[in-house]
Coordinates of C-alpha atoms in Angstrom, one line a residue:
X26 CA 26.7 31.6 -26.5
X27 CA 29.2 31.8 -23.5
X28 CA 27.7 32.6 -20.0
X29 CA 27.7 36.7 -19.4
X30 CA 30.9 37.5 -17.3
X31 CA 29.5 39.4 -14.0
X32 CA 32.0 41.1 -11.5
X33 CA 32.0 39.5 -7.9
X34 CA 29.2 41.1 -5.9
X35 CA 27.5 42.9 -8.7
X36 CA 23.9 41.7 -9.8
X37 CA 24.2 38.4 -11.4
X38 CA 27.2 37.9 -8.5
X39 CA 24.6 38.6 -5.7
X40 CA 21.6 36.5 -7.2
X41 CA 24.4 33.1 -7.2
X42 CA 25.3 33.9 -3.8
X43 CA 21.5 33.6 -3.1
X44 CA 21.6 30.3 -4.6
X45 CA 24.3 29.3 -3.4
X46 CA 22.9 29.8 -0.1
X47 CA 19.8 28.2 -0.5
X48 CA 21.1 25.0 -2.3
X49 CA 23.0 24.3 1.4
X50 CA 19.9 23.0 3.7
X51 CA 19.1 21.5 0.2
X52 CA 22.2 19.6 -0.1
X53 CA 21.7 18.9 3.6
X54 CA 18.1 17.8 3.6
X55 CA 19.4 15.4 1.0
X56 CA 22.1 14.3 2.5
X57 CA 20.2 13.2 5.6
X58 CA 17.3 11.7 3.4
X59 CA 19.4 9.6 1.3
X60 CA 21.9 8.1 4.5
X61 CA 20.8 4.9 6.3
X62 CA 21.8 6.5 9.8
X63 CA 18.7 9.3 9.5
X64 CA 16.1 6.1 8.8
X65 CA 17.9 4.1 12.1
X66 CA 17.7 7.0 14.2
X67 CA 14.4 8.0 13.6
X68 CA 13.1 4.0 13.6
X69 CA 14.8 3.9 17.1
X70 CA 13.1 7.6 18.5
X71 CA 9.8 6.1 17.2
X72 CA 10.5 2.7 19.0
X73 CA 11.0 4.5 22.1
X74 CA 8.0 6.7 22.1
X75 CA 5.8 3.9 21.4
X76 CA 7.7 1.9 24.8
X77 CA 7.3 5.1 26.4
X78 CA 3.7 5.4 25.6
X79 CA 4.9 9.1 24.0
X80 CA 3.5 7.6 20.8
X81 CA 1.5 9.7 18.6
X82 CA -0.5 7.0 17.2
X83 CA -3.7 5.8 18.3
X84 CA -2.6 2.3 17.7
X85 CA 0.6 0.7 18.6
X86 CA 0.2 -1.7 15.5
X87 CA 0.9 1.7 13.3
X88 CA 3.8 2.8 14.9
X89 CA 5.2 -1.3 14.8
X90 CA 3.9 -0.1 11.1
X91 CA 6.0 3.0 10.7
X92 CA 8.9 1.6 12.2
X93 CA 8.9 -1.6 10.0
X94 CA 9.4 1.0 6.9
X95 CA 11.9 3.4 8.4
X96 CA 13.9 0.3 8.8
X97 CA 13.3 -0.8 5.4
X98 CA 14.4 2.2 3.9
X99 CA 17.0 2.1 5.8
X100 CA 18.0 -1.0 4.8
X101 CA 17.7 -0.3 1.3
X102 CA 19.9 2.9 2.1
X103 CA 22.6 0.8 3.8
X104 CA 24.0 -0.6 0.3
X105 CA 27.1 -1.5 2.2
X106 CA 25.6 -3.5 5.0
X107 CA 26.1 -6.9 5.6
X108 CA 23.4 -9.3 7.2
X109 CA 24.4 -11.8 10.2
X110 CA 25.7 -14.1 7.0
X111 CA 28.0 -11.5 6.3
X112 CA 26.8 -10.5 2.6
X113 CA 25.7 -7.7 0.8
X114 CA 22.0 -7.8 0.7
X115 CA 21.0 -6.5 -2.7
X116 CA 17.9 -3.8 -3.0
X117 CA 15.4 -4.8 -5.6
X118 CA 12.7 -2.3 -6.3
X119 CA 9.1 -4.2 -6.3
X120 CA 5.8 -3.2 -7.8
X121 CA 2.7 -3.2 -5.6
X122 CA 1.5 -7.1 -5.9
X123 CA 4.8 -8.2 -6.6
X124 CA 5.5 -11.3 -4.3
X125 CA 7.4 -9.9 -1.8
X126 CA 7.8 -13.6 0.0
X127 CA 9.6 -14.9 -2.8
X128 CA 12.2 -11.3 -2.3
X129 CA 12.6 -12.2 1.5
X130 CA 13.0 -15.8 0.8
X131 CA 15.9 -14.7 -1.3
X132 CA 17.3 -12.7 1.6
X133 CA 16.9 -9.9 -0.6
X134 CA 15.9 -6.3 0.6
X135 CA 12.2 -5.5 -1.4
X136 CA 12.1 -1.2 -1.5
X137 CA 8.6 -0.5 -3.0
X138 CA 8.5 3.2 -4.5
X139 CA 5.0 3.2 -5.1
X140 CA 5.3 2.9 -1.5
X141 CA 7.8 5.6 -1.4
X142 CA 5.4 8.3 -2.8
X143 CA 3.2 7.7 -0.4
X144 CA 5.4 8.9 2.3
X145 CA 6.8 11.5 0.4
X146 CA 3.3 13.1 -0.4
X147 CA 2.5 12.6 3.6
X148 CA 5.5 14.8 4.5
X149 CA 4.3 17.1 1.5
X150 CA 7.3 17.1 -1.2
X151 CA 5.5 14.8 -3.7
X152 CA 4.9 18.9 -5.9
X153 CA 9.0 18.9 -6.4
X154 CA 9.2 15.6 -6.9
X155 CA 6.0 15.2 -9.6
X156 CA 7.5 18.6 -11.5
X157 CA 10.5 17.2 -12.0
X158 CA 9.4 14.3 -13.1
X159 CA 6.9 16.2 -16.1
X160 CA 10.0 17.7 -16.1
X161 CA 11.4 14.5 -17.8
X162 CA 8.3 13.9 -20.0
X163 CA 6.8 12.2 -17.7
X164 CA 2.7 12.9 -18.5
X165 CA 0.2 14.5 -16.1
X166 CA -2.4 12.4 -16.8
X167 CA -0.2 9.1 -15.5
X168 CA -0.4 7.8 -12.2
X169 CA 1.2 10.2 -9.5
X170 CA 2.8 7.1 -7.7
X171 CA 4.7 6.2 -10.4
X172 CA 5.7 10.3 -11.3
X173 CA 6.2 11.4 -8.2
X174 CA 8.9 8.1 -7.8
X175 CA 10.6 8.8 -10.9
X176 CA 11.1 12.4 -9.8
X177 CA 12.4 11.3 -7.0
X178 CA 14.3 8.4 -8.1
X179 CA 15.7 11.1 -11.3
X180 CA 16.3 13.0 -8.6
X181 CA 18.5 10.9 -6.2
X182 CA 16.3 10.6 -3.2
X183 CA 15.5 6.7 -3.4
X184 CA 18.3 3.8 -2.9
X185 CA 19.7 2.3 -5.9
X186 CA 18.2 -0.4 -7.1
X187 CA 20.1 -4.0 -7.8
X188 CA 17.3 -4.8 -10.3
X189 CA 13.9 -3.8 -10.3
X190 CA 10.9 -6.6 -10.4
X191 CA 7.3 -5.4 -11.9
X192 CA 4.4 -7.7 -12.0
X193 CA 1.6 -6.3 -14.8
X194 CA -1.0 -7.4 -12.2
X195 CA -3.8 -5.0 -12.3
X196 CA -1.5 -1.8 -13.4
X197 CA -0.3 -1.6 -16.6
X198 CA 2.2 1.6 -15.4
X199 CA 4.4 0.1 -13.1
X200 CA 6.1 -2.4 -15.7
X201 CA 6.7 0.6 -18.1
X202 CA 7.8 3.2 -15.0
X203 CA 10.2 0.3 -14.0
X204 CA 11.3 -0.6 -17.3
X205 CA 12.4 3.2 -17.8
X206 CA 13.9 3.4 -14.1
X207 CA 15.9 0.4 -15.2
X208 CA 17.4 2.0 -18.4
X209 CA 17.9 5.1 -16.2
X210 CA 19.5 3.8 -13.5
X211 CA 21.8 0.4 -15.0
X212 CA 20.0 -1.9 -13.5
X213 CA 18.6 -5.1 -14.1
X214 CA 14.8 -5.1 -14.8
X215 CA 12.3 -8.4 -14.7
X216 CA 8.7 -7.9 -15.3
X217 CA 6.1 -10.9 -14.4
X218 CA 3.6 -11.1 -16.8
X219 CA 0.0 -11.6 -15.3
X220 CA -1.8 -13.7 -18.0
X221 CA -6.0 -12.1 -19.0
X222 CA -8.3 -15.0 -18.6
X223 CA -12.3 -14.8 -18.3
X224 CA -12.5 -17.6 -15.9
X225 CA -14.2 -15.9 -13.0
X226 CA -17.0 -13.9 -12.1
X227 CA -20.4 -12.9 -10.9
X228 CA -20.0 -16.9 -8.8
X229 CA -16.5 -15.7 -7.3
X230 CA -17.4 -14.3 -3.9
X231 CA -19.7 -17.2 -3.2
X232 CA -19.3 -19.4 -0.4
X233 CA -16.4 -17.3 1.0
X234 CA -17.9 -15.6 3.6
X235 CA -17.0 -17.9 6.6
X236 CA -13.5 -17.6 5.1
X237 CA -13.1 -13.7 5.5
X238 CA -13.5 -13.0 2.2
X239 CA -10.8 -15.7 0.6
X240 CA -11.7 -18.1 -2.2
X241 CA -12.0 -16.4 -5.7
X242 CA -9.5 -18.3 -7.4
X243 CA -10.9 -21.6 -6.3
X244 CA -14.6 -20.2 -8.1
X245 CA -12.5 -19.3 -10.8
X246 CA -11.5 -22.4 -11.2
X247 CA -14.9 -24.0 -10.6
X248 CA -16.5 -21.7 -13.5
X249 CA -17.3 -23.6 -16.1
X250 CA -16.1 -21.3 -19.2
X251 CA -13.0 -20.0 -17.5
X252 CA -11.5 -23.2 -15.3
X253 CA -9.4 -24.6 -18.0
X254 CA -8.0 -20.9 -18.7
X255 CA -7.2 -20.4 -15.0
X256 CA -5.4 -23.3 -14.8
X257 CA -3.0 -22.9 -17.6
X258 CA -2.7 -18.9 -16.3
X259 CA -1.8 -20.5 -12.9
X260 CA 0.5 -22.7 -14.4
X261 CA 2.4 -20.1 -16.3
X262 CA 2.3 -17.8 -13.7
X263 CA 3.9 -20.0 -10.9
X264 CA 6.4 -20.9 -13.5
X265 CA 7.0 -17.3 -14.1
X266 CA 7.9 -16.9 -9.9
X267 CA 10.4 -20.2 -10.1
X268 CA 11.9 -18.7 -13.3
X269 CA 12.0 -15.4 -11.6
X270 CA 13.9 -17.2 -8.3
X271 CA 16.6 -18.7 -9.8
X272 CA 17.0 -16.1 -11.9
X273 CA 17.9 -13.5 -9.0
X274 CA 19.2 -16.1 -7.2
X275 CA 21.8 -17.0 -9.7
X276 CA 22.2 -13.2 -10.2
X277 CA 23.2 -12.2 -6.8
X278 CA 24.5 -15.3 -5.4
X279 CA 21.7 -16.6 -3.4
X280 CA 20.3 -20.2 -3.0
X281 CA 16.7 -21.4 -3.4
X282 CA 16.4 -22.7 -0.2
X283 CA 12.7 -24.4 -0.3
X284 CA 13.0 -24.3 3.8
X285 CA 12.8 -20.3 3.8
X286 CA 10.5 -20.2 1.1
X287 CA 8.4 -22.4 3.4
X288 CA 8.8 -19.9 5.9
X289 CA 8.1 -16.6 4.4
X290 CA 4.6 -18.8 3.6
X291 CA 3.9 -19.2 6.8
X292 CA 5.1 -16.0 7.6
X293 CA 2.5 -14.7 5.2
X294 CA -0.2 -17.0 6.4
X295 CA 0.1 -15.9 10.1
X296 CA -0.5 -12.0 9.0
X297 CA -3.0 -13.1 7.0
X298 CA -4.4 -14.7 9.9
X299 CA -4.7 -11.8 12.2
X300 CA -5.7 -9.5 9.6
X301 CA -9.2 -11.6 8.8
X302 CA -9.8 -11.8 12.4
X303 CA -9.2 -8.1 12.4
X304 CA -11.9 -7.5 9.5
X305 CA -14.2 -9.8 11.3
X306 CA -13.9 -7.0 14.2
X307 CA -15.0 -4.5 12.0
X308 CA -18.1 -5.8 11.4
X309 CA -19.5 -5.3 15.1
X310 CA -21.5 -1.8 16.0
X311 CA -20.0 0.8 16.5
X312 CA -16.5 -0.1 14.1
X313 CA -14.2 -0.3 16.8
X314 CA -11.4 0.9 14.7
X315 CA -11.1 4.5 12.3
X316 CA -10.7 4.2 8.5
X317 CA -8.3 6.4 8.8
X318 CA -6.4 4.4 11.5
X319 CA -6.0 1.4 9.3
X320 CA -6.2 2.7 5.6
X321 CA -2.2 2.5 5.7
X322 CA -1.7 -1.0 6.8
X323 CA -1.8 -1.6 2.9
X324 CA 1.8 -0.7 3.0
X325 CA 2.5 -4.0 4.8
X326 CA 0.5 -5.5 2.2
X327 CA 2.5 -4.6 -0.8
X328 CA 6.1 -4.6 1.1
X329 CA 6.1 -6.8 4.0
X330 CA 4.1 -10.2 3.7
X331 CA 6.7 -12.7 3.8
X332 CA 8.3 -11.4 7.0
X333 CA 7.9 -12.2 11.1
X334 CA 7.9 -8.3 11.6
X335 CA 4.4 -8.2 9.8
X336 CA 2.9 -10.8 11.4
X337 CA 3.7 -9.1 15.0
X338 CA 2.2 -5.9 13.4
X339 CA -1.2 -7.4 12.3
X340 CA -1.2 -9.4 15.9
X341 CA -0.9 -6.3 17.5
X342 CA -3.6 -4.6 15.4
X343 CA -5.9 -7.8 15.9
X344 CA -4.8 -7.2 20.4
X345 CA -5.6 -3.5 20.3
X346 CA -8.9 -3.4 18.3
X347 CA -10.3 -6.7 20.5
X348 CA -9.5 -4.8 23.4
X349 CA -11.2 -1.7 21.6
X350 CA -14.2 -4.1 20.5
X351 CA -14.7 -5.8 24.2
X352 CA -14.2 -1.9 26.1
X353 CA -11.3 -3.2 28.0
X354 CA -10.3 -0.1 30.3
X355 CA -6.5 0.0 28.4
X356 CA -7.7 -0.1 25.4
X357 CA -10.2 2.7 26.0
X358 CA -8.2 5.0 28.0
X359 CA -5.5 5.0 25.1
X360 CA -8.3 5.6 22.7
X361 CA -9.7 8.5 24.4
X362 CA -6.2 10.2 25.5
X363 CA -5.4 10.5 21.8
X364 CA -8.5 11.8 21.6
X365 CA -9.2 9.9 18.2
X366 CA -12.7 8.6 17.8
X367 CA -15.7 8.3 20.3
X368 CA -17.5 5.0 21.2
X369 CA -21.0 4.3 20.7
X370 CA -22.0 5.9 23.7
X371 CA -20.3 9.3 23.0
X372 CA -17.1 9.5 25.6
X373 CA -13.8 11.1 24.8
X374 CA -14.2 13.6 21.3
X375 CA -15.9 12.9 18.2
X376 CA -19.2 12.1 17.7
X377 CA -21.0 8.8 17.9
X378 CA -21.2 6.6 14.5
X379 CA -23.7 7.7 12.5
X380 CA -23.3 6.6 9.0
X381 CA -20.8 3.3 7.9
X382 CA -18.9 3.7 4.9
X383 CA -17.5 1.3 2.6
X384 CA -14.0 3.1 0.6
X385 CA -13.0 2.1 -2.3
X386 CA -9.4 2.3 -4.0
X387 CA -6.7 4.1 -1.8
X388 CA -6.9 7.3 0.0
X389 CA -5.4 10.6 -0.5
X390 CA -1.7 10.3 1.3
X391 CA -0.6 14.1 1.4
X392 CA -1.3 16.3 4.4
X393 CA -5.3 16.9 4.8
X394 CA -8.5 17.4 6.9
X395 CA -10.6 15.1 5.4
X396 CA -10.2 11.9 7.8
X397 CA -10.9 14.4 10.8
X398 CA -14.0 16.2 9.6
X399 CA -15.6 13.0 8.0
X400 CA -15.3 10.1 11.3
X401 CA -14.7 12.2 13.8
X402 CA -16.8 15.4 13.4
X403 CA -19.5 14.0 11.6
X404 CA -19.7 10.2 12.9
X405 CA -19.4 9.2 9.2
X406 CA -17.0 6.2 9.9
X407 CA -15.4 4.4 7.3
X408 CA -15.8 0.6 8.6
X409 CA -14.2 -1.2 5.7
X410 CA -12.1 -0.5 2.8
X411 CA -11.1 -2.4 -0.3
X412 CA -7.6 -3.1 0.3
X413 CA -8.0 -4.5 3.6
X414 CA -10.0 -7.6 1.7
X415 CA -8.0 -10.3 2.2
X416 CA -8.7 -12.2 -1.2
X417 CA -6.3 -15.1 -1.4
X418 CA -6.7 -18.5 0.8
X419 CA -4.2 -20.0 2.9
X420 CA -1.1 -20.9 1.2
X421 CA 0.8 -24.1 0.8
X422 CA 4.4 -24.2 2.5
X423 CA 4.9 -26.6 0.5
X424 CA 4.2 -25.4 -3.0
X425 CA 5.6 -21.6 -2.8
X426 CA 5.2 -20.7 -6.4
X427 CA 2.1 -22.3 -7.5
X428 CA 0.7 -20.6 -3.9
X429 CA 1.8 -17.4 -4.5
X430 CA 0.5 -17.5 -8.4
X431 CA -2.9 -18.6 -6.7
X432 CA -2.6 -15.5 -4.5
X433 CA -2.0 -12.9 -7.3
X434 CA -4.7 -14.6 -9.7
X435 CA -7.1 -14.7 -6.4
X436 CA -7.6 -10.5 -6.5
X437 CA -10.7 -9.2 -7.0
X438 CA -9.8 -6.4 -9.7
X439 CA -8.6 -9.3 -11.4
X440 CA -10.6 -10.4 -14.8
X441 CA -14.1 -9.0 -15.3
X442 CA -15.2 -6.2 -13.5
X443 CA -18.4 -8.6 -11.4
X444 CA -15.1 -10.1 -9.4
X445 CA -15.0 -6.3 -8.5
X446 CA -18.0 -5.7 -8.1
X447 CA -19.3 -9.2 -6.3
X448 CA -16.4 -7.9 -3.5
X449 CA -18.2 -4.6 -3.2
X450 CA -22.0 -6.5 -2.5
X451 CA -20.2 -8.8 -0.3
X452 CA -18.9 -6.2 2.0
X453 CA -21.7 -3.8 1.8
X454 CA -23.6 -7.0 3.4
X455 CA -21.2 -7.9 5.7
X456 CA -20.1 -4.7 7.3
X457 CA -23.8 -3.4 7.1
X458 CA -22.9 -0.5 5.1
X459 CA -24.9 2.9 4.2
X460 CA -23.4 4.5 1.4
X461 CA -19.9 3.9 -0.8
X462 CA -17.1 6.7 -1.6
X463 CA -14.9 5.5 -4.5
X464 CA -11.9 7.2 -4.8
X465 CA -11.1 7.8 -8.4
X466 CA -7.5 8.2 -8.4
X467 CA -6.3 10.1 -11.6
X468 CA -4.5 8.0 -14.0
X469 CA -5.6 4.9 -12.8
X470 CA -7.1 3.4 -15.5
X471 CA -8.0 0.0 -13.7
X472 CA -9.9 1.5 -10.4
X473 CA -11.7 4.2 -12.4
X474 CA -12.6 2.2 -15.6
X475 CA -15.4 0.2 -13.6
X476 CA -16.9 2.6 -11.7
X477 CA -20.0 3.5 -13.7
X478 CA -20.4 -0.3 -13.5
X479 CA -20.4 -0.7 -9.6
X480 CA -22.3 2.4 -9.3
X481 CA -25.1 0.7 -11.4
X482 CA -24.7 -2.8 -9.0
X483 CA -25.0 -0.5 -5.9
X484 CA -27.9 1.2 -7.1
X485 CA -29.8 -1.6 -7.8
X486 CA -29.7 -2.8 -4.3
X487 CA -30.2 0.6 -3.1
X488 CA -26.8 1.6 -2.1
X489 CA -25.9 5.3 -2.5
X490 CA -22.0 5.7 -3.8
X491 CA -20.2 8.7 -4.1
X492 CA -17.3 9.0 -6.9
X493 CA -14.8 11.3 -5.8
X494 CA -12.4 12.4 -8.0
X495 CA -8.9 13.0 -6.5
X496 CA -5.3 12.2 -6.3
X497 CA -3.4 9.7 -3.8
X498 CA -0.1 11.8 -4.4
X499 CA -0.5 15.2 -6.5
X500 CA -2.1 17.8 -3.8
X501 CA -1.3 20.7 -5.9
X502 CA -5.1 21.0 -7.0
X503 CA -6.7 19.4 -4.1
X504 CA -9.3 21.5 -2.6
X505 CA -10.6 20.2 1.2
X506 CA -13.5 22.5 0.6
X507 CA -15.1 21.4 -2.4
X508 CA -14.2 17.8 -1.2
X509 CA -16.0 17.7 2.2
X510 CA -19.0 19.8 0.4
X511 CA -19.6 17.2 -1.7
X512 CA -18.8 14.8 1.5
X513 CA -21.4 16.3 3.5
X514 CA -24.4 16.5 0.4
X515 CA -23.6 12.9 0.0
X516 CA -23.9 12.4 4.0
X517 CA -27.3 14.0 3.9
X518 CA -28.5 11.9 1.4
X519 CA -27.8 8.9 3.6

């Protein structure tokens, strides 16, 4: 049936006029959100804040952070750019643990969606971006990272891939969002397949301590029933990442130059570096640094390692929270201007610590209270979390694939759940922690399928741990008041 003829200015006339009128700051929203110019301009207003000391961080290290991203993106939105070599730089979409090294060693520009959703939620459009995604049949009970990116990718808002790369490591959604995005979008998909092996376990975490925290994959290898298995899944994973070089190299003209794969190594092992010595910092009493200060450094986890810009990021963080740590007067006085957290002795706002908190899986990333009323208000700081373990040992320069495949095999959600579980004793004991909050992200079947598990472990050793369940992404149902009542019970208990 043909569309109802309506005069100009009657009814129907009147209600497109509307529309009309409101799809403009649409069409200019997108316009500005999709051209590389908006992501330079803001990258270069936040740099100058930050020189300025106009910042609105509390840590310069976060806005080295933010502007490492902005520039990213726009990176990724510059499709016709050229580098200093004077060629296009393809954009290939990565998976979190994807080996970003092995994309920068490529000169190849990684864009991480997942990554993507975060900040989209944090600027709170991740509700358009997840309905049209369910829009497309894409399930509710899925991950809201990987929704809330197709809705957005569906949608035009995210920089055409070149190819998209998906490692199965730890999240079965990702390879089949990417897979899809690929068909969708005409682009070239490869997927690295993370091998199961029961090598590995309750002996992991042993031994590691002095080495801030690295060293599961060599007590994988050491366990007697699983050893063998490693090393064949080692094997065919580092073969995977050479396959998987040449392959994008020969697809976009690059060469495997072992010399910058040796760099992005020690690129990686420099970050790495500073980011132990920055755990080690947490341990002291008071934390010296928020939870909620540092809870978004993962994003240079999954997207920059590899790079010289994250290494100066995670030297700055290790500077700043020293300074923090050893009460130096510049440290302090940028601490108590933002008016952030209070020391141990009470000064500037916020009260005092009271309770420390080990969190588990990732926070909620759209606009909320939570951080605020939790550290500051109630001194309930949250000293450690479990992305900021640093799992893996120093890699070899020398032996890029076979390193990195050690790396990704290394994780602690990798294998049996007493890797996971061994991690979360181990840093209950190092960072003298009171009580756990797990943060069950909907449709994450790996994080939430153990919990019941660690609980138990906890319990046995006395450890309190609160399960709340929640989104990353999807606010549309979050409710700050039900989540800080159960906050606060769980605080009283401690």
């Amino acid at each position: 049936m043909g569309e109802p003829m309506a005069e100009p200015g009657g009814k129907r006339g009147g209600r497109r006029k509307c529309e009309e009128r409101w799809k403009l700051p649409e069409r200019a929203f997108r316009r500005a959100a999709t051209s590389a110019l908006t992501y330079e301009v803001m990258r270069w207003g936040l740099a100058l804040r930050r020189v300025f000391g106009l910042s609105r961080h509390s840590l310069e290290a976060a806005s080295l952070l933010a502007e490492f991203g902005l520039g990213q993106v726009g990176m990724a939105f510059g499709r016709g750019r050229v580098s200093g070599l004077g060629r296009r730089r393809p954009v290939i979409w990565t998976s979190a643990f994807a080996p970003t090294e092995l994309l920068y060693a490529l000169d190849l520009v990684p864009f991480s969606p997942e990554i993507a959703s975060a900040a989209i939620a944090s600027i709170g459009l991740s509700g358009k971006m997840l309905n049209i995604a369910e829009d497309h049949w894409y399930a509710r009970d899925s991950c809201s990272f990987h929704r809330c990116a197709a809705g957005a990718a569906l949608e035009g808002y995210l920089p055409r891939p070149d190819a998209l790369v998906a490692a199965s490591h730890l999240c079965d959604g990702a390879p089949k969002l990417f897979g899809n995005l690929a068909r969708a979008l005409g682009a070239e998909f490869y997927l690295i397949d993370t091998p199961w092996v029961t090598g590995g376990g309750a002996g992991d975490a042993r031994d590691t301590r002095d080495a801030g925290h690295a060293g599961d994959a060599e007590g994988a290898e050491d366990t007697e029933d699983g050893g063998g298995a490693f090393r064949d899944a080692l094997e065919y994973y580092a073969r995977q990442l050479e396959a998987l070089a040449y392959a994008l190299a020969h697809r976009f003209n690059r060469r495997v130059d072992m010399s910058r794969f040796a760099r992005a190594i020690e690129f990686s092992n420099e970050a790495r570096h500073y980011a132990i010595e920055v755990n080690k910092l947490k341990k002291r009493k008071p934390c010296p640094v928020l939870g909620a200060e540092v809870l978004g450094f993962v994003a240079a986890l999954f997207w920059g390692f590899g790079t010289r810009d994250v290494v100066r990021i995670y030297k700055r963080l290790y500077e700043e929270v020293l300074a923090r740590a050893e009460g130096r007067a510049e440290a302090r006085q940028g601490w108590a201007g933002k008016g952030r957290i209070a020391q141990g002795d009470g000064d500037g706002e916020g009260a005092p610590e009271r309770h420390r908190l080990l969190w588990m899986h990732l926070k909620p990333f759209y606009p909320n209270g939570l951080w605020r009323k939790m550290e500051v208000e109630l001194g309930a700081r949250i000293v450690f979390d479990e992305f900021s373990r640093i799992y893996w040992d120093e890699m070899d320069p020398e032996r890029p694939f076979e390193s990195l495949a050690r790396k990704a095999l290394s994780h602690f959600g990798y294998g049996r759940i007493e890797r996971r579980i061994d991690a979360a004793l181990q840093a209950v004991d190092e960072y003298s922690i009171d009580g756990v909050i797990h943060f069950s992200h909907w449709g994450c079947r790996q994080a939430t399928g153990g919990v019941w598990a660690i609980k138990e472990a906890l319990k046995a050793r006395g450890i309190p741990m609160l399960v709340l369940d929640g989104d990353c992404v999807d606010g549309r149902n979050y409710s700050e008041g039900q989540v800080m009542t159960r906050i606060e019970g769980f605080l009283e208990m401690l």
